[in-house]
PDB file of C-alpha atoms in Angstrom:
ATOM      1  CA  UNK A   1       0.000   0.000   0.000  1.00  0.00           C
ATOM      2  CA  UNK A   2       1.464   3.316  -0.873  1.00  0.00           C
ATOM      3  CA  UNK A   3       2.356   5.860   2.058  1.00  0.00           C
ATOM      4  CA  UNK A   4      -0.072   8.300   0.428  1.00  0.00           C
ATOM      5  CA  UNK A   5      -2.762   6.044   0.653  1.00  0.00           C
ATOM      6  CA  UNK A   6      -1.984   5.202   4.767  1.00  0.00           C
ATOM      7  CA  UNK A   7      -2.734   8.462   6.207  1.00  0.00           C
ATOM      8  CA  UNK A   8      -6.686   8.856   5.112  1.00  0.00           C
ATOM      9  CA  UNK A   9      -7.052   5.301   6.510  1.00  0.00           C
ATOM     10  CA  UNK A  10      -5.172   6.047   9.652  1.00  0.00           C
ATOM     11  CA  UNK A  11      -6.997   9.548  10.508  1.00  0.00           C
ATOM     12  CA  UNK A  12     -10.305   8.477  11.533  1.00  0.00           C
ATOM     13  CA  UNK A  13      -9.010   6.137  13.713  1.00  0.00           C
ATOM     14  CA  UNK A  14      -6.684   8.536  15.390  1.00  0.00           C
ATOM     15  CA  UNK A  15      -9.746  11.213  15.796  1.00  0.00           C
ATOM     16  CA  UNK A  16     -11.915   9.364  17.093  1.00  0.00           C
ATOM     17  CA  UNK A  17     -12.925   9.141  20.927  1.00  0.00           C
ATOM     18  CA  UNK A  18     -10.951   7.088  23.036  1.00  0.00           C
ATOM     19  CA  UNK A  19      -8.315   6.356  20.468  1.00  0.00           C
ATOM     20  CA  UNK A  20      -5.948   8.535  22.000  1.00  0.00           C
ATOM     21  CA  UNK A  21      -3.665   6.261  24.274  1.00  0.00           C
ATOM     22  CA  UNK A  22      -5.160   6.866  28.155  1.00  0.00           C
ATOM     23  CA  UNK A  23      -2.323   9.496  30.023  1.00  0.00           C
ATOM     24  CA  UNK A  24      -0.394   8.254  32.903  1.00  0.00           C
ATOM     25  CA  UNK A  25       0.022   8.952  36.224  1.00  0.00           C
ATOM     26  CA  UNK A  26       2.971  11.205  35.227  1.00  0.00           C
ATOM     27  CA  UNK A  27       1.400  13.120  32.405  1.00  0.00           C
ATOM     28  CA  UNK A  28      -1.980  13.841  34.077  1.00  0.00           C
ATOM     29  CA  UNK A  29      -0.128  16.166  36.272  1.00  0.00           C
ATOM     30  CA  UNK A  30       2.666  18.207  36.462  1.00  0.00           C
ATOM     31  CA  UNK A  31       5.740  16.776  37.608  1.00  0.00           C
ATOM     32  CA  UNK A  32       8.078  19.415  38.144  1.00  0.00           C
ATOM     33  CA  UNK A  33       8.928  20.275  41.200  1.00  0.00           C
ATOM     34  CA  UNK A  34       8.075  23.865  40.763  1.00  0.00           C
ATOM     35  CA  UNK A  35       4.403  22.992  39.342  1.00  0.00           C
ATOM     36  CA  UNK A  36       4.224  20.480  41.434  1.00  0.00           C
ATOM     37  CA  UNK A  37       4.581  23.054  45.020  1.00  0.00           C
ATOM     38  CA  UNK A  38       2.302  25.257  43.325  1.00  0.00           C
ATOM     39  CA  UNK A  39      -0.572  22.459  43.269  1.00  0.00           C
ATOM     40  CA  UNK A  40       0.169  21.176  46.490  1.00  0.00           C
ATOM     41  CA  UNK A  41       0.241  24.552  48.491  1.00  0.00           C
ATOM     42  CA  UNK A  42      -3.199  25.811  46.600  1.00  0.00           C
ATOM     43  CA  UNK A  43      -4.440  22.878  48.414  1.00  0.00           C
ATOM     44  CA  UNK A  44      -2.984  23.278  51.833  1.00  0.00           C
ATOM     45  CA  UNK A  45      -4.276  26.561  51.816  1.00  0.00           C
ATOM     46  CA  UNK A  46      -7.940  24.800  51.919  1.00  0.00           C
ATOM     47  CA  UNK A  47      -6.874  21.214  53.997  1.00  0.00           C
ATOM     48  CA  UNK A  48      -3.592  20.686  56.169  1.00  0.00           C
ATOM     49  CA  UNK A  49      -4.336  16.991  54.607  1.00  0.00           C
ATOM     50  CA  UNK A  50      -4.050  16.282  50.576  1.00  0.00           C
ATOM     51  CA  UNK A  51      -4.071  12.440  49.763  1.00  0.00           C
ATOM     52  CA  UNK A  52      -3.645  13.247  45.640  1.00  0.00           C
ATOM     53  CA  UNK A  53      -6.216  11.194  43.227  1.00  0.00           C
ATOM     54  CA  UNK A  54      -4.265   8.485  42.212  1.00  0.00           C
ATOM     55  CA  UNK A  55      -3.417   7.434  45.978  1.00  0.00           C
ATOM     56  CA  UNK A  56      -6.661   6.658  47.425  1.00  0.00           C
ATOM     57  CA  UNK A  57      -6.604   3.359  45.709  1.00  0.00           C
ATOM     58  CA  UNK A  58      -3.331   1.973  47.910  1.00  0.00           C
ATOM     59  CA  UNK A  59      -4.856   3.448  50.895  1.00  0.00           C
ATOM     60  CA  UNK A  60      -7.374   2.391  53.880  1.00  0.00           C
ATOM     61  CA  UNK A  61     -10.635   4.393  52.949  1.00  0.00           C
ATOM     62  CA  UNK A  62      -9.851   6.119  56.257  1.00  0.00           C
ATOM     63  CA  UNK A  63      -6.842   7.263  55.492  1.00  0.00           C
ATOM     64  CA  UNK A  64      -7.251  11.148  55.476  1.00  0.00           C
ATOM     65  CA  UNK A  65      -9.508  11.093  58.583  1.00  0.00           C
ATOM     66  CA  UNK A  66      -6.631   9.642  60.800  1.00  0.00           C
ATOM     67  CA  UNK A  67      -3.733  11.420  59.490  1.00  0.00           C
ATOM     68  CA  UNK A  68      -5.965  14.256  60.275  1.00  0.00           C
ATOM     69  CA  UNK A  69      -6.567  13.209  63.826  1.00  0.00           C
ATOM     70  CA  UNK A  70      -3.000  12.383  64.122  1.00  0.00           C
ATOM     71  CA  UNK A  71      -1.596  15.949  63.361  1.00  0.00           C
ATOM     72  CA  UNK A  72      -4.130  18.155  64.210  1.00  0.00           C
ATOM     73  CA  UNK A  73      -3.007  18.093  68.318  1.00  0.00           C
ATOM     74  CA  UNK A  74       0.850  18.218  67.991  1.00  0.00           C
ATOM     75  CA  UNK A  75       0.781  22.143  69.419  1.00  0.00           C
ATOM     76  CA  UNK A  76       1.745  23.196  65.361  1.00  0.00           C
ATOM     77  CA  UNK A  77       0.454  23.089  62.222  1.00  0.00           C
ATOM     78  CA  UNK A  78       1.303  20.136  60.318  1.00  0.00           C
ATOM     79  CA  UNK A  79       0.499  20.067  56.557  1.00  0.00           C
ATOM     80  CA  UNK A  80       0.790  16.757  55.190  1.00  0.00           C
ATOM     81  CA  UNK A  81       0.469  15.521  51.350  1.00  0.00           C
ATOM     82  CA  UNK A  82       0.675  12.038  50.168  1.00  0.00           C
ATOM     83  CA  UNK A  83       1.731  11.326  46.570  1.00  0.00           C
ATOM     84  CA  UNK A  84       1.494   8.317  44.273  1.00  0.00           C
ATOM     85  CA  UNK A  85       5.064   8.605  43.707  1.00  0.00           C
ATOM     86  CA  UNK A  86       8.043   9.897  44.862  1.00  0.00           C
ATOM     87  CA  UNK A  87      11.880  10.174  43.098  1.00  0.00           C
ATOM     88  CA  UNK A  88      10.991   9.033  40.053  1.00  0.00           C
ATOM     89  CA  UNK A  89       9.203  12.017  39.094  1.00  0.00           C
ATOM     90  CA  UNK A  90      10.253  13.899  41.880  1.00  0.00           C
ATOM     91  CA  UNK A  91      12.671  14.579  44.552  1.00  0.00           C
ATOM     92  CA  UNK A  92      10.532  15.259  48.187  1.00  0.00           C
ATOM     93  CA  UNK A  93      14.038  16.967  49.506  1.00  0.00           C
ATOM     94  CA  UNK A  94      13.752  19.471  46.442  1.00  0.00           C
ATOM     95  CA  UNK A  95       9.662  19.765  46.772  1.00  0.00           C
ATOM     96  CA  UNK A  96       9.800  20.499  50.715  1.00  0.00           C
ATOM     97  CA  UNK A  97      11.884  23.818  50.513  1.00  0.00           C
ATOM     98  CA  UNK A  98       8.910  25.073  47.704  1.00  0.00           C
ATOM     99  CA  UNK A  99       6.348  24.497  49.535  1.00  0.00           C
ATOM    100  CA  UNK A 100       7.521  26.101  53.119  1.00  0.00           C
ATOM    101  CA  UNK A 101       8.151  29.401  50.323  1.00  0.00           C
ATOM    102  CA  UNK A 102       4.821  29.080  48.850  1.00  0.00           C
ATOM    103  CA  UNK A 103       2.832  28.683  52.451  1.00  0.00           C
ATOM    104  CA  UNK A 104       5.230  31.065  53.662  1.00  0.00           C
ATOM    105  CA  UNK A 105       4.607  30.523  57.677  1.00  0.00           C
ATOM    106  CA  UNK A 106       5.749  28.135  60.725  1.00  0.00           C
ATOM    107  CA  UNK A 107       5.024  24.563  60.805  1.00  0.00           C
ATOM    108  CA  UNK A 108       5.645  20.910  59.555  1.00  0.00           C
ATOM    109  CA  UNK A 109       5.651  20.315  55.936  1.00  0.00           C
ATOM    110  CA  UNK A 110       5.651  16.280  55.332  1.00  0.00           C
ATOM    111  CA  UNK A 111       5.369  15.241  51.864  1.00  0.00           C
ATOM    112  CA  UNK A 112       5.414  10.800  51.510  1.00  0.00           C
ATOM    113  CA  UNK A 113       4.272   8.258  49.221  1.00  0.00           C
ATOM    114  CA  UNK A 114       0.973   6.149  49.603  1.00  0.00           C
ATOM    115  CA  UNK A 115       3.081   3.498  50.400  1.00  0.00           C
ATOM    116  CA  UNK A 116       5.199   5.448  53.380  1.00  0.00           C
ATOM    117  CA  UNK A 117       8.308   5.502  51.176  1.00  0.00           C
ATOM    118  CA  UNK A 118      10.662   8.130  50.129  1.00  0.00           C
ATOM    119  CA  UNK A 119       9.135  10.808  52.614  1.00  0.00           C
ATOM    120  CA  UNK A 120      10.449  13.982  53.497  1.00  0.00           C
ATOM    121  CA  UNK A 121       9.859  16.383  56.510  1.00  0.00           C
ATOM    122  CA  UNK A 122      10.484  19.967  56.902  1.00  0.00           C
ATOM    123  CA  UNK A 123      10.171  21.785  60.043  1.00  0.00           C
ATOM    124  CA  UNK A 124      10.047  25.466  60.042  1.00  0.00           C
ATOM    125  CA  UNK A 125      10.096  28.459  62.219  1.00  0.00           C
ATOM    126  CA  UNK A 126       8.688  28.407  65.541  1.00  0.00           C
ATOM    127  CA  UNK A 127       7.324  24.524  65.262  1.00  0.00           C
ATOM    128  CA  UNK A 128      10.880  23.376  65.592  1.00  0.00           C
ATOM    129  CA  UNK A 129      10.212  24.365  69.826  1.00  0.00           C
ATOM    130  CA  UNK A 130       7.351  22.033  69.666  1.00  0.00           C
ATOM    131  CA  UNK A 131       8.396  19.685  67.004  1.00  0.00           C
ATOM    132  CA  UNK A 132      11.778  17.955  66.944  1.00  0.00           C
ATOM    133  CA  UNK A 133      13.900  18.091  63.198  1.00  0.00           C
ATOM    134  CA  UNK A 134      14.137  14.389  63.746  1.00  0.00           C
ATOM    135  CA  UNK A 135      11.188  13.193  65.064  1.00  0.00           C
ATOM    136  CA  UNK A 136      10.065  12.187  61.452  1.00  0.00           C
ATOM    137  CA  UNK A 137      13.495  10.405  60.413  1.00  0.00           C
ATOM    138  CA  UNK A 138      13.052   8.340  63.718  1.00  0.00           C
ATOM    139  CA  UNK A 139       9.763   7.403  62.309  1.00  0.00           C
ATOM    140  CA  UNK A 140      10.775   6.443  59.081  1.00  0.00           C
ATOM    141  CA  UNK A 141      13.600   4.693  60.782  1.00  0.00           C
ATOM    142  CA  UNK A 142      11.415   2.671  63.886  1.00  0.00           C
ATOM    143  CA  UNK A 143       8.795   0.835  60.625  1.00  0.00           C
ATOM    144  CA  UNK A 144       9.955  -1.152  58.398  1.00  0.00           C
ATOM    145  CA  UNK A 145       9.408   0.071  54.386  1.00  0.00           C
ATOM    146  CA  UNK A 146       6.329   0.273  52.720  1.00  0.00           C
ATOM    147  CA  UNK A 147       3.773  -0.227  55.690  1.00  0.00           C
ATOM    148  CA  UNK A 148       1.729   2.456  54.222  1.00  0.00           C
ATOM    149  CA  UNK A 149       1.581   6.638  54.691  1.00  0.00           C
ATOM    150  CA  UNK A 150      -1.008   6.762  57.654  1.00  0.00           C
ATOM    151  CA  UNK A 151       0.928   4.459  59.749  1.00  0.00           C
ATOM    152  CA  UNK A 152       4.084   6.417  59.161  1.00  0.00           C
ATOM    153  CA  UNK A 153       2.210  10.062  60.028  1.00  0.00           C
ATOM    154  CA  UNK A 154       0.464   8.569  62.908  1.00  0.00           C
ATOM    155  CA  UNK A 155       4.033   7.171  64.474  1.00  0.00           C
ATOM    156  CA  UNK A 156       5.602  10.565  63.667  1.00  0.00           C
ATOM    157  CA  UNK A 157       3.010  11.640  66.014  1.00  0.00           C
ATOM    158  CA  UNK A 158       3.553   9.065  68.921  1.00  0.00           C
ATOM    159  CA  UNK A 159       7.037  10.215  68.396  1.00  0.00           C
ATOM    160  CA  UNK A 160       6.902  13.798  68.924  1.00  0.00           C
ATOM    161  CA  UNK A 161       3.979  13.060  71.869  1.00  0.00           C
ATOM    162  CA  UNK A 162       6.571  10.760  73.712  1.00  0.00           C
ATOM    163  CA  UNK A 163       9.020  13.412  74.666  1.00  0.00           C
ATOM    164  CA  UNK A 164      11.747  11.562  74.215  1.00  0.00           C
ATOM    165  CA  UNK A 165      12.669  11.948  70.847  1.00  0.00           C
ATOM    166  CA  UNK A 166      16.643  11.895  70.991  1.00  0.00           C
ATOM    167  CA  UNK A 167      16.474   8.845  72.582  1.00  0.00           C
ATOM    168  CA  UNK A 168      14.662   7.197  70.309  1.00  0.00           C
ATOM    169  CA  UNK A 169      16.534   8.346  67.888  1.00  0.00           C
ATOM    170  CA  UNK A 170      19.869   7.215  68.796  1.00  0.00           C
ATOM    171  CA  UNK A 171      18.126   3.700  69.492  1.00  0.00           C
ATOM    172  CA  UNK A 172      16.369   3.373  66.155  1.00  0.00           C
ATOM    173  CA  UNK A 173      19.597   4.646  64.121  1.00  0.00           C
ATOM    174  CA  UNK A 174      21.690   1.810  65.977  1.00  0.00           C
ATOM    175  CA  UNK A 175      19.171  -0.785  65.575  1.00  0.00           C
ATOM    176  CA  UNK A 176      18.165  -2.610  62.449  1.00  0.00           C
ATOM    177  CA  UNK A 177      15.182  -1.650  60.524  1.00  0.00           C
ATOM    178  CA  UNK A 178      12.104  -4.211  61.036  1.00  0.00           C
ATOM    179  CA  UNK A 179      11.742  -6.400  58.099  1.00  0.00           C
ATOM    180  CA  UNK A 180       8.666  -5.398  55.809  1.00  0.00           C
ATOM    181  CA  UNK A 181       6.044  -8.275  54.767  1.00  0.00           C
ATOM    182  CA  UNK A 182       8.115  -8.695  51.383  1.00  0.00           C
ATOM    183  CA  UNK A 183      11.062  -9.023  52.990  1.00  0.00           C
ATOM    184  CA  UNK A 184      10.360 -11.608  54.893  1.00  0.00           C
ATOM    185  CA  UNK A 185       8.201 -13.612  52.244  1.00  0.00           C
ATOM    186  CA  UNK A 186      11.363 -13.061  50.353  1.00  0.00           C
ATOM    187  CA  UNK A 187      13.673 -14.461  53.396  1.00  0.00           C
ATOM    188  CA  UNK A 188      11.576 -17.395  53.715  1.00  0.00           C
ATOM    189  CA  UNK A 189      11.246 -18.198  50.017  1.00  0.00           C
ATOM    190  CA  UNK A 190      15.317 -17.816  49.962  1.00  0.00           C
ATOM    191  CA  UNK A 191      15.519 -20.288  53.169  1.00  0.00           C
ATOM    192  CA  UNK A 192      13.382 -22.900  51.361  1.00  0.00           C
ATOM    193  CA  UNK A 193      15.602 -23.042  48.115  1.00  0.00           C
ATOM    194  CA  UNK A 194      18.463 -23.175  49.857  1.00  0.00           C
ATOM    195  CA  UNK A 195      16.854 -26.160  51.944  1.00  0.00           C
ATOM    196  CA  UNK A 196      15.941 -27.622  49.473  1.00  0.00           C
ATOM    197  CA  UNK A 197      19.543 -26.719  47.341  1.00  0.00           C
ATOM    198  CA  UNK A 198      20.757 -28.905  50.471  1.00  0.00           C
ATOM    199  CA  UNK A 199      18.569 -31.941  49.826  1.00  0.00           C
ATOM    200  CA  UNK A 200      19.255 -31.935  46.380  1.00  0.00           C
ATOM    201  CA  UNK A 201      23.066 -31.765  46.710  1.00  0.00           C
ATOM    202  CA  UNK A 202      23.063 -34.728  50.054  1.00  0.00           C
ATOM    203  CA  UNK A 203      21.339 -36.380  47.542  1.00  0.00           C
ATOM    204  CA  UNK A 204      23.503 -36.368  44.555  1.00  0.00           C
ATOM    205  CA  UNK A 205      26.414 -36.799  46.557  1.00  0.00           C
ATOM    206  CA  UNK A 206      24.927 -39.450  48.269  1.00  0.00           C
ATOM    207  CA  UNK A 207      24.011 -41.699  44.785  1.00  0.00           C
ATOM    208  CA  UNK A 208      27.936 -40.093  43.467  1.00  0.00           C
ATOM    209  CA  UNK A 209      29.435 -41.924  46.359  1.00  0.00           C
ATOM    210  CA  UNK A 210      26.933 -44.987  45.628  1.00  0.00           C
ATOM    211  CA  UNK A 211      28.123 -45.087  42.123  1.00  0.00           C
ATOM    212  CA  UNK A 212      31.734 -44.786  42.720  1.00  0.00           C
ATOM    213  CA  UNK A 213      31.505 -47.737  45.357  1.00  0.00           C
ATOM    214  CA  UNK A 214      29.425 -50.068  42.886  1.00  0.00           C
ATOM    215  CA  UNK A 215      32.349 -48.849  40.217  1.00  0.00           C
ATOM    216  CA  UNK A 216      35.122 -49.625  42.601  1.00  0.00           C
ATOM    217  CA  UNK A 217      33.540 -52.905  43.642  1.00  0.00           C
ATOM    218  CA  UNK A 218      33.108 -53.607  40.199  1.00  0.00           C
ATOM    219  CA  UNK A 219      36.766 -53.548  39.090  1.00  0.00           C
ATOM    220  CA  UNK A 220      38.062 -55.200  41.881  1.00  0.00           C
ATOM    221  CA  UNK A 221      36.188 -58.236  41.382  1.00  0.00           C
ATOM    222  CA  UNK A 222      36.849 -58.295  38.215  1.00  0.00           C
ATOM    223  CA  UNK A 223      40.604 -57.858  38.743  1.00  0.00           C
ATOM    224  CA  UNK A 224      40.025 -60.916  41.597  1.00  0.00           C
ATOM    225  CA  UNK A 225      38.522 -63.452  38.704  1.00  0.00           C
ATOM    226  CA  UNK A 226      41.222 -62.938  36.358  1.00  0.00           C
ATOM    227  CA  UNK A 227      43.772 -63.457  38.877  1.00  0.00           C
ATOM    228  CA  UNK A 228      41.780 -66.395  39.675  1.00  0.00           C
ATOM    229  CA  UNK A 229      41.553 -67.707  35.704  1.00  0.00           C
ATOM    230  CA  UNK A 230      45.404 -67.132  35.958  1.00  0.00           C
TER     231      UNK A 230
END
């Protein structure tokens, strides 16, 4: 078919509804960080609390409701937004200092994904007397990855009520991180093969060792009835 004749046969296709291919996560909105701050602060100016579109659906319906509970109490404001994604579109450590500029008072600017991961805290101006700089990293560091955004927020919160946040600290940067789910599915799937590696190999050295005696036997009875012929 000539080219000439590929392009009317093509067009109708292409204009017609639906045909276009459906836009992803990425392209539906903007993924700058720049754009990004600018849609995140319009809505912190309405709701300390933004769980974006796209996250709801790796989220406990409740989600918004108790990250709201958990913040609203800790003596300043804490503005909290949960993305779909984090680093691979974005950079939380380059969205935070945008988005303290664009709300342009104190508080606790938290920005995480819908799975807990990759999430960033900013404390600034007077919250830092209520709010300790690392009560977020010990946090992140206490749970083990991926256990979700609201159970992250709400131990931030546990954290900063305890009173005792250097400690804890100190204790969760020296210990090891709790295993997530995966992890351990993971650990136990590796243990099995390597069990069962083990078998395998007892095995095969067992019926090697079988074989080489049967061999050995083999030749020296056969060595024995010549000598005997002889």
């Amino acid at each position: 078919m000539r080219r000439g004749l590929l392009l009317p046969l093509l067009l109708p296709a292409l204009l017609l509804p639906g045909a276009a291919p459906a836009l992803a996560d990425d392209d539906a909105y903007p993924v700058t960080p720049s754009t990004r701050a600018d849609r995140i602060a319009s809505l912190w100016k309405r709701d300390r609390v933004v769980v974006t579109d796209h996250a709801p659906r790796s989220l406990p319906p409740d989600a918004k409701a108790r990250i709201t509970a958990a913040t609203e109490k800790l003596g300043a404001p804490v503005y909290v937004a949960v993305e779909p994604r984090l680093r691979a579109v974005l950079d939380a450590r380059a969205l935070l200092p945008l988005l303290r500029d664009r709300m342009n008072g104190d508080g606790v600017y938290i920005v995480l994904e819908a799975s807990g991961s990759l999430g960033e805290a900013l404390v600034a101006g007077s919250a830092t007397a209520v709010i300790p700089e690392k009560a977020w990293r010990t946090a992140d560091f206490e749970l083990a990855s991926g256990v979700g955004a609201v159970a992250v927020v709400e131990r931030f919160a546990e954290v900063v009520r305890s009173g005792n946040v250097e400690a804890r600290y100190r204790a969760a940067v020296e210990a090891e991180r709790p295993k997530s789910a995966t992890r351990k599915r993971l650990d136990a799937y590796e243990r099995a093969r390597s069990e069962e590696s083990a078998v395998q190999w007892t095995a095969f050295g067992a019926g090697t060792a079988a074989s080489a005696g049967a061999v050995l036997l083999f030749a020296f009875l056969r060595r024995r009835t010549r000598r005997t012929r002889r």
